[in-house]
Coordinates of C-alpha atoms in Angstrom, one line a residue:
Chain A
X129 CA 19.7 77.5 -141.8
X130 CA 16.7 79.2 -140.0
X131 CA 15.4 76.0 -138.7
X132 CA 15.7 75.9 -135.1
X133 CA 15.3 79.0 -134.0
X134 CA 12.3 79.3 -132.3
X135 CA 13.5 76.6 -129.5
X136 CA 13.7 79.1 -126.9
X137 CA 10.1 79.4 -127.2
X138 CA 10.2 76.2 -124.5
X139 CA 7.8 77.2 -121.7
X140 CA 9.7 78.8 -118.7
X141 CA 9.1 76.7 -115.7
X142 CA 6.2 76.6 -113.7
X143 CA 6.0 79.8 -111.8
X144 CA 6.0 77.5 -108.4
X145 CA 9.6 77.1 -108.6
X146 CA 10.5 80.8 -108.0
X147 CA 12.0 81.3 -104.7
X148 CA 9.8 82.3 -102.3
X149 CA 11.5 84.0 -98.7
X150 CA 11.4 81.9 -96.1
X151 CA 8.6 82.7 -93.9
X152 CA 6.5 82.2 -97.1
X153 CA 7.7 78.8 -97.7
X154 CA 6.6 77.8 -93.5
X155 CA 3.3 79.6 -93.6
X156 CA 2.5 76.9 -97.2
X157 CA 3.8 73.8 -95.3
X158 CA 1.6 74.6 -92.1
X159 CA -0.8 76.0 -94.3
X160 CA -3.0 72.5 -94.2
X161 CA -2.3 72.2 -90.4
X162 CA -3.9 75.5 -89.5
X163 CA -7.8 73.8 -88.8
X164 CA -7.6 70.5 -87.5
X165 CA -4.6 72.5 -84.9
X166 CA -7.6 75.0 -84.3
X167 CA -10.2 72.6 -84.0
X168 CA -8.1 71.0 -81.1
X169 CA -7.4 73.5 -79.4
X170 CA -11.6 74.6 -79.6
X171 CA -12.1 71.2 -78.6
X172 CA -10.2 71.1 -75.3
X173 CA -11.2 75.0 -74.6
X174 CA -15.1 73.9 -74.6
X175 CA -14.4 70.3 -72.1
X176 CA -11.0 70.9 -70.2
X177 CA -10.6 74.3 -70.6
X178 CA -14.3 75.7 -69.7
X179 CA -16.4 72.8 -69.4
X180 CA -18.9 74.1 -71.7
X181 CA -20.3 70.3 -72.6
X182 CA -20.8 67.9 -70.2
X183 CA -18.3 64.8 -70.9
X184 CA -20.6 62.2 -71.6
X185 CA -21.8 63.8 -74.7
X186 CA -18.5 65.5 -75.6
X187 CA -15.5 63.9 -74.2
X188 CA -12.1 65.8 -74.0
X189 CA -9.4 65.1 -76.3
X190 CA -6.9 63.4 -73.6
X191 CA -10.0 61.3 -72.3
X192 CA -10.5 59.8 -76.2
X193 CA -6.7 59.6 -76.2
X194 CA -6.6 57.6 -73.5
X195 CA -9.7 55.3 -74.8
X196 CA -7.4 55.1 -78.0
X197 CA -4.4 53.7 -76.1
X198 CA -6.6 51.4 -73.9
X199 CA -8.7 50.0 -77.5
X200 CA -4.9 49.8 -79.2
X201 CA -3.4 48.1 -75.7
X202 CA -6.0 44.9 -75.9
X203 CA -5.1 44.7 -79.6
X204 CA -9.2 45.4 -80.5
X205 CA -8.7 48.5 -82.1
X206 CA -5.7 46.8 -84.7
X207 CA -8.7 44.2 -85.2
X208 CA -11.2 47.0 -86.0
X209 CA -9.5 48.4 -88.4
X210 CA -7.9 45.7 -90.4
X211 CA -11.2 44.3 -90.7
X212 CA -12.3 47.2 -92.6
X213 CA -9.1 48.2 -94.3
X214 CA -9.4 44.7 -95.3
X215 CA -13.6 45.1 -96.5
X216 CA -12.4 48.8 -98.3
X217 CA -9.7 47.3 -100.1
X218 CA -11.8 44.2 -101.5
X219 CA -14.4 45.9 -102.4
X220 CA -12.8 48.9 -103.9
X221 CA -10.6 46.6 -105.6
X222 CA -13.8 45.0 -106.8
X223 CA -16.1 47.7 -107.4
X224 CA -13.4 49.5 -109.5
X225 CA -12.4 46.5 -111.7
X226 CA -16.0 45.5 -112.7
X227 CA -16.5 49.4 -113.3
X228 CA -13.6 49.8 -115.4
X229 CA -14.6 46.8 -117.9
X230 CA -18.1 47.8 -117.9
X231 CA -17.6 51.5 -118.3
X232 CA -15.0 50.6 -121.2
X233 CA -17.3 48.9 -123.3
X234 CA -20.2 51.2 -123.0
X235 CA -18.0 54.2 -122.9
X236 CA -16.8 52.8 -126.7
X237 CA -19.8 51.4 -128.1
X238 CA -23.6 53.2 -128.2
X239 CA -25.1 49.4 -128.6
X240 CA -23.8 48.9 -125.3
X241 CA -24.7 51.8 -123.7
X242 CA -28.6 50.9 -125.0
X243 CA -28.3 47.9 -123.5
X244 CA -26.6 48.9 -119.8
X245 CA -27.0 52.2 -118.9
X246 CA -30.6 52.7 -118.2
X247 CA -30.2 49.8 -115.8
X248 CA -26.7 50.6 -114.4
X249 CA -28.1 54.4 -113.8
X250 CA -31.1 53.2 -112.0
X251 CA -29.4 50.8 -110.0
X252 CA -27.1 53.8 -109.0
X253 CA -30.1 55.8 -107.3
X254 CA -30.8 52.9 -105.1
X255 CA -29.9 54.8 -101.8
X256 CA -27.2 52.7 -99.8
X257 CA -28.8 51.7 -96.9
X258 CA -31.5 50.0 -99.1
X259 CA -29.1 47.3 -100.1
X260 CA -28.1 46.2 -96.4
X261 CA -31.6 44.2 -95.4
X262 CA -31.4 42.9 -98.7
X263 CA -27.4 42.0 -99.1
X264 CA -27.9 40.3 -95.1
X265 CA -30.7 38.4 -96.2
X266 CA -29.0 37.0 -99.5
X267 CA -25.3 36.8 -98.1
X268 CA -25.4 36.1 -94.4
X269 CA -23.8 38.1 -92.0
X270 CA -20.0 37.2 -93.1
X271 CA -17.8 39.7 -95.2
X272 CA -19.4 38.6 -98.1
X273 CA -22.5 40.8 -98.2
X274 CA -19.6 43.8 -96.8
X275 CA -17.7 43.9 -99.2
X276 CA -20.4 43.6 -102.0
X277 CA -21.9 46.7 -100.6
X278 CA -18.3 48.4 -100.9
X279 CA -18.2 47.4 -104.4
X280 CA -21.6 48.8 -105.3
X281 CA -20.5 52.3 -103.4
X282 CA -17.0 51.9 -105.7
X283 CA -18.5 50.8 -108.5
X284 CA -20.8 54.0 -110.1
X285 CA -18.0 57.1 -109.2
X286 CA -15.6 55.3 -111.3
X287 CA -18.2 53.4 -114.0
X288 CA -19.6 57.2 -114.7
X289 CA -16.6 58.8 -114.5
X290 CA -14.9 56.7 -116.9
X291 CA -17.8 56.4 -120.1
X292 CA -17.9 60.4 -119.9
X293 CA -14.2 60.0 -119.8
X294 CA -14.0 58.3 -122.9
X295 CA -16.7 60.0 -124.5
X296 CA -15.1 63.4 -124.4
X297 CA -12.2 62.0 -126.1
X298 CA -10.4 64.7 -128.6
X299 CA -12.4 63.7 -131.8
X300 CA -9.3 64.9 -133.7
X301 CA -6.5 62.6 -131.9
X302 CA -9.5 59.9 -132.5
X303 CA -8.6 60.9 -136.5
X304 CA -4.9 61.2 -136.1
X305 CA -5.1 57.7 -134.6
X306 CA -7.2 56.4 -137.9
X307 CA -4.9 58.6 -140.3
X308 CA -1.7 56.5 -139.0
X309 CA -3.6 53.5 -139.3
X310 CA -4.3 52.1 -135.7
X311 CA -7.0 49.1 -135.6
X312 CA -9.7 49.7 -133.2
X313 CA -8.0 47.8 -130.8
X314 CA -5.0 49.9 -131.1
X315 CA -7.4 53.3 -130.9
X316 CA -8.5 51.9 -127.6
X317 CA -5.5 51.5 -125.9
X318 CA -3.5 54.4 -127.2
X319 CA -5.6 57.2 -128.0
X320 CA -9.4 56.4 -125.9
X321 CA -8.0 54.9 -122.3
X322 CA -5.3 57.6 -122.0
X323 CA -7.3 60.3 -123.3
X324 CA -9.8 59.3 -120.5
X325 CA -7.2 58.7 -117.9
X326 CA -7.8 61.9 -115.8
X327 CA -11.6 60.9 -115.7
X328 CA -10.8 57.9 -114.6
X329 CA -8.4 58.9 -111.7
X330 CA -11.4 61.3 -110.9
X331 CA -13.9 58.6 -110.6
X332 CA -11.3 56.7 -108.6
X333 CA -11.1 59.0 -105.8
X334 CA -14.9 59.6 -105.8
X335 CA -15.1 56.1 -105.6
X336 CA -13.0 55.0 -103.1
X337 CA -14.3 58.0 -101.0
X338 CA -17.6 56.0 -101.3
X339 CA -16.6 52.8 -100.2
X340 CA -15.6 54.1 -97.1
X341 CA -18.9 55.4 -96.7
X342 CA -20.6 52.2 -97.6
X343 CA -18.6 50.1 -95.5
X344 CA -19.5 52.0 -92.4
X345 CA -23.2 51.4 -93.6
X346 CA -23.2 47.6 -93.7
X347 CA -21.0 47.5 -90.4
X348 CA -23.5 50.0 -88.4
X349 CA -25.6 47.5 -89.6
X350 CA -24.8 43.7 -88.6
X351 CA -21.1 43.2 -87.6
X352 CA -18.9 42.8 -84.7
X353 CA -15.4 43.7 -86.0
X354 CA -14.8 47.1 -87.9
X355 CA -14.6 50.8 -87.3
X356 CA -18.7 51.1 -87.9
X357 CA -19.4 48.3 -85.2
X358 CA -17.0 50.4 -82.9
X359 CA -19.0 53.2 -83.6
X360 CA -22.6 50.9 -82.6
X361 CA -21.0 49.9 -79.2
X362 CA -20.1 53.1 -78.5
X363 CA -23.5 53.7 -79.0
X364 CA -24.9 51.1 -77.2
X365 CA -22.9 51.4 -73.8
X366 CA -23.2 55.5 -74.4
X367 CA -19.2 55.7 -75.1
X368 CA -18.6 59.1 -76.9
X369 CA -15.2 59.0 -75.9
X370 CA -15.2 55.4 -78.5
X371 CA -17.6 57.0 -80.8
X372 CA -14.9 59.9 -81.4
X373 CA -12.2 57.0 -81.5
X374 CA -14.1 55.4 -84.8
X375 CA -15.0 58.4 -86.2
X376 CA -11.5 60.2 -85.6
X377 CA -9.9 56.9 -87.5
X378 CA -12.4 56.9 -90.3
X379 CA -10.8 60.6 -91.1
X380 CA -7.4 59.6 -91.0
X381 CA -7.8 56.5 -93.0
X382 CA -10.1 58.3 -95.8
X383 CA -7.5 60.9 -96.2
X384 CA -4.7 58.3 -95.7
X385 CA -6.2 56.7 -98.7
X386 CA -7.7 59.3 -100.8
X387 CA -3.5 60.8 -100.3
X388 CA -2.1 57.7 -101.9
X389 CA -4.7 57.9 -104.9
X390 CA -3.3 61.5 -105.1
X391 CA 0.1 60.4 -105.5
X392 CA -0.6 58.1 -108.1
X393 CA -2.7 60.8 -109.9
X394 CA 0.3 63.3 -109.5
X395 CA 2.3 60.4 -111.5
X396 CA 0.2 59.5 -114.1
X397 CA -0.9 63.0 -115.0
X398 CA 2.4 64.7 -115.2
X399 CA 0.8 65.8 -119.6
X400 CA -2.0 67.5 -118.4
X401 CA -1.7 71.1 -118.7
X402 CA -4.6 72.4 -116.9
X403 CA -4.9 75.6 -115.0
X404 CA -3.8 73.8 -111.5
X405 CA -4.9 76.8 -109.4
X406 CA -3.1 80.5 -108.2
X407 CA -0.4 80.2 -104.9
Chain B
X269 CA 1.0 61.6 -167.4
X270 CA -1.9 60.3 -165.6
X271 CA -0.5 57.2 -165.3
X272 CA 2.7 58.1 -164.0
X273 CA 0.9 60.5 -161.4
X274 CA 1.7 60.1 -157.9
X275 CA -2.0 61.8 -157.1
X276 CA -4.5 61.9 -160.0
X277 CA -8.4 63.6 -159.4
X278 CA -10.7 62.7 -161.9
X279 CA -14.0 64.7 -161.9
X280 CA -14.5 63.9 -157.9
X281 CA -17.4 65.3 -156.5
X282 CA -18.2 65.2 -152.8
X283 CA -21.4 66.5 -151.0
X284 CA -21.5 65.8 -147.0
X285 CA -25.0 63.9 -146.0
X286 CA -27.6 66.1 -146.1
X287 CA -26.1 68.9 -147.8
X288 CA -24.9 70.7 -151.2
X289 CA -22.2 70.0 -152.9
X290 CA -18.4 70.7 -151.4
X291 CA -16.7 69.9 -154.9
X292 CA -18.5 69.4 -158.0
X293 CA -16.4 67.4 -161.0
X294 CA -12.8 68.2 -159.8
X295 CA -9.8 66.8 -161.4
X296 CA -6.3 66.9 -160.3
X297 CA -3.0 65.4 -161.2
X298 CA 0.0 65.6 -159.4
X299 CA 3.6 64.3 -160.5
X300 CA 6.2 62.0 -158.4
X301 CA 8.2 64.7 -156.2
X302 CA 6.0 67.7 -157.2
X303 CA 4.8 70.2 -154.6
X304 CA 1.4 71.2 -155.6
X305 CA -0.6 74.1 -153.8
X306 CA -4.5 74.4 -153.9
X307 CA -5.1 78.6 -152.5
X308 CA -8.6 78.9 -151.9
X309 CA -11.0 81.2 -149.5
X310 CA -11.9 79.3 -146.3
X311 CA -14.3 77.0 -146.7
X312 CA -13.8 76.8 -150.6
X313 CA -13.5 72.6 -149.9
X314 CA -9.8 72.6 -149.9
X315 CA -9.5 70.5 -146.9
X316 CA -11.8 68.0 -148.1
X317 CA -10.1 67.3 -151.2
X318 CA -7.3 66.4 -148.0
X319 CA -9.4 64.5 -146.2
X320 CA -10.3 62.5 -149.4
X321 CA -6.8 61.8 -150.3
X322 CA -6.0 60.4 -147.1
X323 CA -8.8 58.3 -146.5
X324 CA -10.5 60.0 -144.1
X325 CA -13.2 61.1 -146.1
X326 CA -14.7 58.0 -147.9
X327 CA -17.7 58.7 -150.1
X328 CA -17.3 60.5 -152.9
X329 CA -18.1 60.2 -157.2
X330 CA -15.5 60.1 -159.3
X331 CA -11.8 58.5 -159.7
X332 CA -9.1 59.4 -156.8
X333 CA -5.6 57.5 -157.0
X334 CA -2.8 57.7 -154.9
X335 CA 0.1 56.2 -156.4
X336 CA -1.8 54.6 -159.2
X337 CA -3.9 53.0 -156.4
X338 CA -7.6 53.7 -155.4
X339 CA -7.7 55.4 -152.3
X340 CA -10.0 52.6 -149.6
X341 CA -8.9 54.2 -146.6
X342 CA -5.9 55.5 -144.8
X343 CA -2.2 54.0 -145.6
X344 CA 0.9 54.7 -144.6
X345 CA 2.4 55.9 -147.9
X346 CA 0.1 58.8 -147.4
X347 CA 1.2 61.1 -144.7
X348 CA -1.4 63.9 -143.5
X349 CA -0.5 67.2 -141.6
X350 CA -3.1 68.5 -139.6
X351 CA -3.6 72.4 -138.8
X352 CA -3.0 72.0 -135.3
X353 CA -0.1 69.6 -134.2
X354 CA -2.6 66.8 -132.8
X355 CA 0.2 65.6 -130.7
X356 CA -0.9 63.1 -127.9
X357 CA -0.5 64.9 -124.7
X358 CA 0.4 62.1 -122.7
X359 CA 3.7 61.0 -125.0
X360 CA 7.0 62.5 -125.0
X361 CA 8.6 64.5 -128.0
X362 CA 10.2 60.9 -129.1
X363 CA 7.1 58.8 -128.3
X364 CA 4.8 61.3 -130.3
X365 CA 7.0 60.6 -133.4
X366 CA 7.2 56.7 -132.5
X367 CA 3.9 56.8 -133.1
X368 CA 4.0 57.2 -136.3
X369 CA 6.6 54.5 -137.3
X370 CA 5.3 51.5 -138.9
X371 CA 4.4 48.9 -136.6
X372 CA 6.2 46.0 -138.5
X373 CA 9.5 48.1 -137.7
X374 CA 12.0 46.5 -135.1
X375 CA 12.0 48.5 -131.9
X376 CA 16.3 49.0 -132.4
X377 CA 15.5 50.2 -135.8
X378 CA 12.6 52.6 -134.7
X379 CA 14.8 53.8 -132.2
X380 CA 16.9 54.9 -134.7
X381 CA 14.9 56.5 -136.6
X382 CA 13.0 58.5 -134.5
X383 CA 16.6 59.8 -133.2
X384 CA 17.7 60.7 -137.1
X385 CA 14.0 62.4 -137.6
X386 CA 14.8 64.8 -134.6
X387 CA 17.8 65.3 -135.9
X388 CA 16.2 66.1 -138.9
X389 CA 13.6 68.5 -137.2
X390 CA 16.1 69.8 -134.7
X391 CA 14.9 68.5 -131.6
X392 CA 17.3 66.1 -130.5
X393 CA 17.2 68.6 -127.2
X394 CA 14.0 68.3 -126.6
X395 CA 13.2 64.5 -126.7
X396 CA 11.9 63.8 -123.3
X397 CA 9.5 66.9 -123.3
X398 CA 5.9 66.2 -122.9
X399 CA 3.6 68.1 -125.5
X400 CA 3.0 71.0 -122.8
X401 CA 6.1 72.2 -123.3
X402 CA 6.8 73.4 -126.5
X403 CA 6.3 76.3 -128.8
X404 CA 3.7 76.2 -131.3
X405 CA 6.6 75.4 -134.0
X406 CA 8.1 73.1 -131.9
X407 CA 4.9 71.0 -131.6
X408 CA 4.3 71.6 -135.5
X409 CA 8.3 70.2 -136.1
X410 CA 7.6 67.3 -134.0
X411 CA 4.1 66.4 -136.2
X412 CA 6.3 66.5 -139.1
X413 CA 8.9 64.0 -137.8
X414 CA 6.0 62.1 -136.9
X415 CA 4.5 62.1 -140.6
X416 CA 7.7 60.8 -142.0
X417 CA 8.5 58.1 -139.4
X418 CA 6.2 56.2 -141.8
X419 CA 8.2 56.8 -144.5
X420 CA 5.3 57.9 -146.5
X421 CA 5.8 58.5 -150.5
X422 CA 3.1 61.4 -150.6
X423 CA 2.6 64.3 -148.0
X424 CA -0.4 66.2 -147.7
X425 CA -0.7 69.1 -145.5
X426 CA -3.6 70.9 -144.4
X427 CA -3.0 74.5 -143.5
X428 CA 0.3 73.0 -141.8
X429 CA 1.6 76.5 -140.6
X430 CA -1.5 78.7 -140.1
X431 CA -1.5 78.9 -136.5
X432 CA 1.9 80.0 -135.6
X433 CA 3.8 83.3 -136.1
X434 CA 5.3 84.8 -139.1
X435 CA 8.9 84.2 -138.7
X436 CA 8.4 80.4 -137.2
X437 CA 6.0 80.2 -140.2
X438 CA 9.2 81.2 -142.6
X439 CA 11.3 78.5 -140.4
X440 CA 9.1 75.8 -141.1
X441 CA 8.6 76.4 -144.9
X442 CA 12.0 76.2 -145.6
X443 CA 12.3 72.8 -143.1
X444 CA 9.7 71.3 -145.7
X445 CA 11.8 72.2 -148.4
X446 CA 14.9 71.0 -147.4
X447 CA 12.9 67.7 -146.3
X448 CA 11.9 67.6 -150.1
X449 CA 15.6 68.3 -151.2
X450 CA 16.2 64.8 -149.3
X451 CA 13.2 63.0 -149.9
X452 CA 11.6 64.0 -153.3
X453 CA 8.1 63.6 -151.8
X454 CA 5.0 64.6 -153.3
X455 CA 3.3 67.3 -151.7
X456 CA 0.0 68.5 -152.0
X457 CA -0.5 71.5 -149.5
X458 CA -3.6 73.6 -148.9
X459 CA -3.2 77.2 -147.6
X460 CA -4.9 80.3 -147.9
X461 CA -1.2 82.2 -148.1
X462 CA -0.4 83.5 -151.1
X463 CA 3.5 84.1 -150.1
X464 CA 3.6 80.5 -148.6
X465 CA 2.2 78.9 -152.1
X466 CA 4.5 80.8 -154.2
X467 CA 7.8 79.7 -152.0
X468 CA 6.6 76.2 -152.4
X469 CA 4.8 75.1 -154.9
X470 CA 5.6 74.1 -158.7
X471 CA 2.2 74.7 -159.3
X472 CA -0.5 76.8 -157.6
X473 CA -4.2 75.3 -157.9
X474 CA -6.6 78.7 -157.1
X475 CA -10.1 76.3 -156.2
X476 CA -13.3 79.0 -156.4
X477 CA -16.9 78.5 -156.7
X478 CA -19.9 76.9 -154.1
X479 CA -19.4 73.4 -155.1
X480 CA -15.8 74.0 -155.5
X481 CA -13.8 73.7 -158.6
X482 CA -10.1 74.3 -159.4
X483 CA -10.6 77.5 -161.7
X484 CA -7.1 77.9 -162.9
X485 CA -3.3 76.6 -162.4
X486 CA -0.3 78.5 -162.0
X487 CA 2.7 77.5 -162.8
X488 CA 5.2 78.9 -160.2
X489 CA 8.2 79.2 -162.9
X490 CA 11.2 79.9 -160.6
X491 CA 14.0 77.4 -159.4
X492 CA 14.4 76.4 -155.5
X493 CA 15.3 77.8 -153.2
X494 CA 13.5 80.9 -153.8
X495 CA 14.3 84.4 -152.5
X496 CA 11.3 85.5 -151.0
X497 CA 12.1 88.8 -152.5
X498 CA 12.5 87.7 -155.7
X499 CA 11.0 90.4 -158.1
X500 CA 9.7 87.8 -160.6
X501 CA 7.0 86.9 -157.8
X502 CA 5.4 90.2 -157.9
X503 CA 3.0 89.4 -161.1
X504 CA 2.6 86.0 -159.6
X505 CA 1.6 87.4 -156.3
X506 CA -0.8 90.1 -158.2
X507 CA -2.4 87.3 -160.8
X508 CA -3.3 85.3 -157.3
X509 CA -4.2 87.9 -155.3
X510 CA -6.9 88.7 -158.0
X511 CA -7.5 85.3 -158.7
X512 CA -8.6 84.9 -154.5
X513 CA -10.8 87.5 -154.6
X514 CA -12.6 86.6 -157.3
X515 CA -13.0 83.2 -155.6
X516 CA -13.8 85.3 -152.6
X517 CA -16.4 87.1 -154.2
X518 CA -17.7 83.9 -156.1
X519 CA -19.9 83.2 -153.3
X520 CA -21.0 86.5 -151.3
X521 CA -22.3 84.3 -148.4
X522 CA -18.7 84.1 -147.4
X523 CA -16.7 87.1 -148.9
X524 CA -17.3 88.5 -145.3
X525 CA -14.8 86.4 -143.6
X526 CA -13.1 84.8 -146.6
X527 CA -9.5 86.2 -147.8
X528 CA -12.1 88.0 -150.3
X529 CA -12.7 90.8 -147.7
X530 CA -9.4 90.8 -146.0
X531 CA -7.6 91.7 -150.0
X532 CA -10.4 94.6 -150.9
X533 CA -8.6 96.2 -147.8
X534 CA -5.0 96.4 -150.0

């Protein structure tokens, strides 16, 4: 019989798995340690090196080092940043969850949509910073009014993300779906919410991205634990070497988190076949 | 013989909301374990005579029974090939045709039949691939498993294998066929290929004319398997080939980039 014969049509692996010679392979794993390397060594060239800046308004990197191991030392900086590992995770977890229901049902049904979006879309525009007199007022100066504010900056990457997500669905596994018989439930869950998964990872990121950027808005703001109330005493007892502490962390931490979102993205979206970029 | 028809069109007229007519008064029958082809130009209505079978399409005039039963909607004694494999992207080779077991079967039992329908398809190898993997025919094999996980009693299959190469094309024609040796199911398949209708079919429907109608039936008078080189097909392929571009030429609007204009080229 004939039938068969086209399986060596199975697509080759992905080109990425040729073998590349070795001084290829190092250049791609130091590849993403090129800048912040460069931007070190720029750094202490303009305070150690030359003394281009004065050090009260750029400090050098061993002087913020040292400030580092000092804040670590008395235990303040492990305080800092828990508190606002702690805020991020609450609120992402928060902002996300409520966006995910919500986006859901208006990304499935118009009637919702009427009824949500308008509102949900001009809420969005509401700049950040307007909320934080407003949250204080309401919530007090606890984590409450925080992590709210975290929310709202998770909330709309992932709440927009996801309808359009679901909205750009493949019509035709949408019909494939009916043809074989699924309820509407069952459309949902195995044809819409996968379909839209990528969206949603998307929004995810975007969103988490946000909270950090929130958070630091509502602890510049009324706090004394977290990195944005490091960042205000820095400030406040003209501390650049601290200021560059906070603001160094908020980096790592992003990118710590954004990485593990990555990861989980990596997982999930093994199918896609998109066009994933040239070496 | 209507009532013993496994598909049976009586004078079923369709017009989409806001437009002409797609089918004006058609009437088909079909018999238990027949392969039926309707040939027609693109756009000639073909697939919504599909789409009407399988309860995709709902509104229509006119009677339309599956099995002696009034179509209200998809079921799964009615199987439907699309033109593209519409395989979910996200699912595995096996968990594509999982989904299209019935969802009262035991998951032991599903199991095992998804493994025999690989089998059946030859892709026992390729199980645990994701959609992005395979070959146009491979992805086409794995929509067929998928259509018979639900055991369906009719078939119907919309330009099933126009979009990949000859030779896979030839492959997957005669894995149909020796799926209707075992099976006996009814098949109604649209197609634009002349060659592909007379390998199949018992009958060839030619459907012509702008509200579509089913202008003649050949019967395909030859036992199966066929030899594709089989002389007796020659008159048969002539009688269709001028049959299509009449129905090509029915309706000038789309002899352009109907099979109408490719033939005139022979």
């Amino acid at each position: 019989m004939l039938v068969g014969a086209d399986t060596a049509g199975v697509s080759a692996p992905r080109p990425t798995a040729l073998r590349l010679p070795v001084w290829r392979t190092a250049v791609r794993r130091l590849a993403p340690w090129l800048l912040p390397v460069g931007l070190l060594a720029g750094w202490f060239l303009a305070t150690d090196g030359f003394h281009l800046l004065p050090a009260h308004q750029l400090p050098s990197p061993r002087a913020v080092a040292r400030t580092a191991r000092d804040l670590l030392a008395g235990g303040e900086l492990f305080r800092h940043v828990a508190a606002s590992v702690q805020r991020v995770a609450l609120g992402f977890l928060l902002g996300a969850g409520v966006a995910i229901v919500l986006g859901t049902w208006v990304g499935l049904s118009r009637f919702a949509e009427r009824v949500l979006d308008p509102t949900l879309q001009a809420i969005r525009n509401v700049p950040s910073l307007a909320w934080v007199p407003f949250l204080l007022l309401w919530m007090g100066i606890d984590e409450l009014p925080k992590v709210t504010l975290v929310a709202i900056g998770a909330f709309f990457p992932v709440y927009v993300n996801l309808v359009s997500g679901i909205r750009q669905t493949d019509r035709k596994l949408v019909e494939l779906g009916q043809v074989f018989g699924l309820s509407e439930l069952g459309l949902v869950r195995h044809i819409v919410l996968p379909a839209a998964l990528p969206s949603l990872l998307t929004g995810l990121r975007i969103g988490l991205g946000q909270s950090w950027l929130f958070l630091v808005a509502a602890e510049l703001i009324a706090s004394t634990r977290g990195l944005g109330f490091l960042l205000i005493d820095g400030q406040n007892s003209a501390r650049a070497d601290i200021m560059l502490v906070g603001i160094l962390l908020l980096a790592v931490l992003g990118k710590a988190s954004d990485g593990a979102l990555r990861l989980l993205e990596r997982r999930l979206l093994a199918w896609t076949d998109g066009f994933g970029g040239v070496a | 013989m209507t009532a013993a028809s496994a598909i049976s069109a009586e004078h079923v007229s369709k017009r989409y909301p806001g437009g002409d007519f797609v089918l004006r008064s058609l009437s088909l029958e079909v018999a238990p374990s027949e392969i039926v082809t309707l040939l027609g130009p693109s756009g000639s209505g073909k697939s919504t005579v599909l789409r009407l079978l399988s309860g995709l399409e709902r509104e229509h005039e006119g009677k339309l029974l599956v099995q002696g039963l009034p179509v209200q909607g998809p079921t799964p004694s009615v199987g439907m090939m699309f033109q593209e494999p519409r395989l979910l992207p996200w699912r595995t080779v096996r968990d594509n045709v999982a989904f299209g077991l019935p969802r009262t079967l035991s998951k032991e039992l599903g199991a095992t039949r998804v493994e025999q329908l690989l089998t059946l398809v030859q892709l026992t190898e390729a199980r645990d691939k994701l959609p992005k993997e395979l070959s146009g025919g491979m992805a086409q094999r794995v929509a067929l498993a998928r259509c018979l996980a639900g055991a369906p009693s009719v078939l119907l299959l919309d330009e099933p294998f126009s979009a990949v190469d000859a030779l896979t094309r030839m492959h997957l024609q005669e894995l149909l066929l020796s799926i209707w040796t075992h099976t006996r199911l009814t098949m109604l398949l649209v197609t634009h290929d002349i060659d592909e209708a007379l390998f199949l079919s018992d009958r060839v429907a030619v459907l012509r004319g702008s509200p579509a109608n089913i202008e003649e039936t050949l019967v395909v008078p030859l036992p199966r398997p066929r030899d594709r080189r089989d002389e007796a097909l020659g008159p048969l392929r002539s009688h269709l080939v001028e049959a299509l571009r009449l129905a090509g030429n029915g309706h000038s609007h789309e002899a352009a980039e109907g099979p109408g204009g490719l033939i005139a080229g022979w």
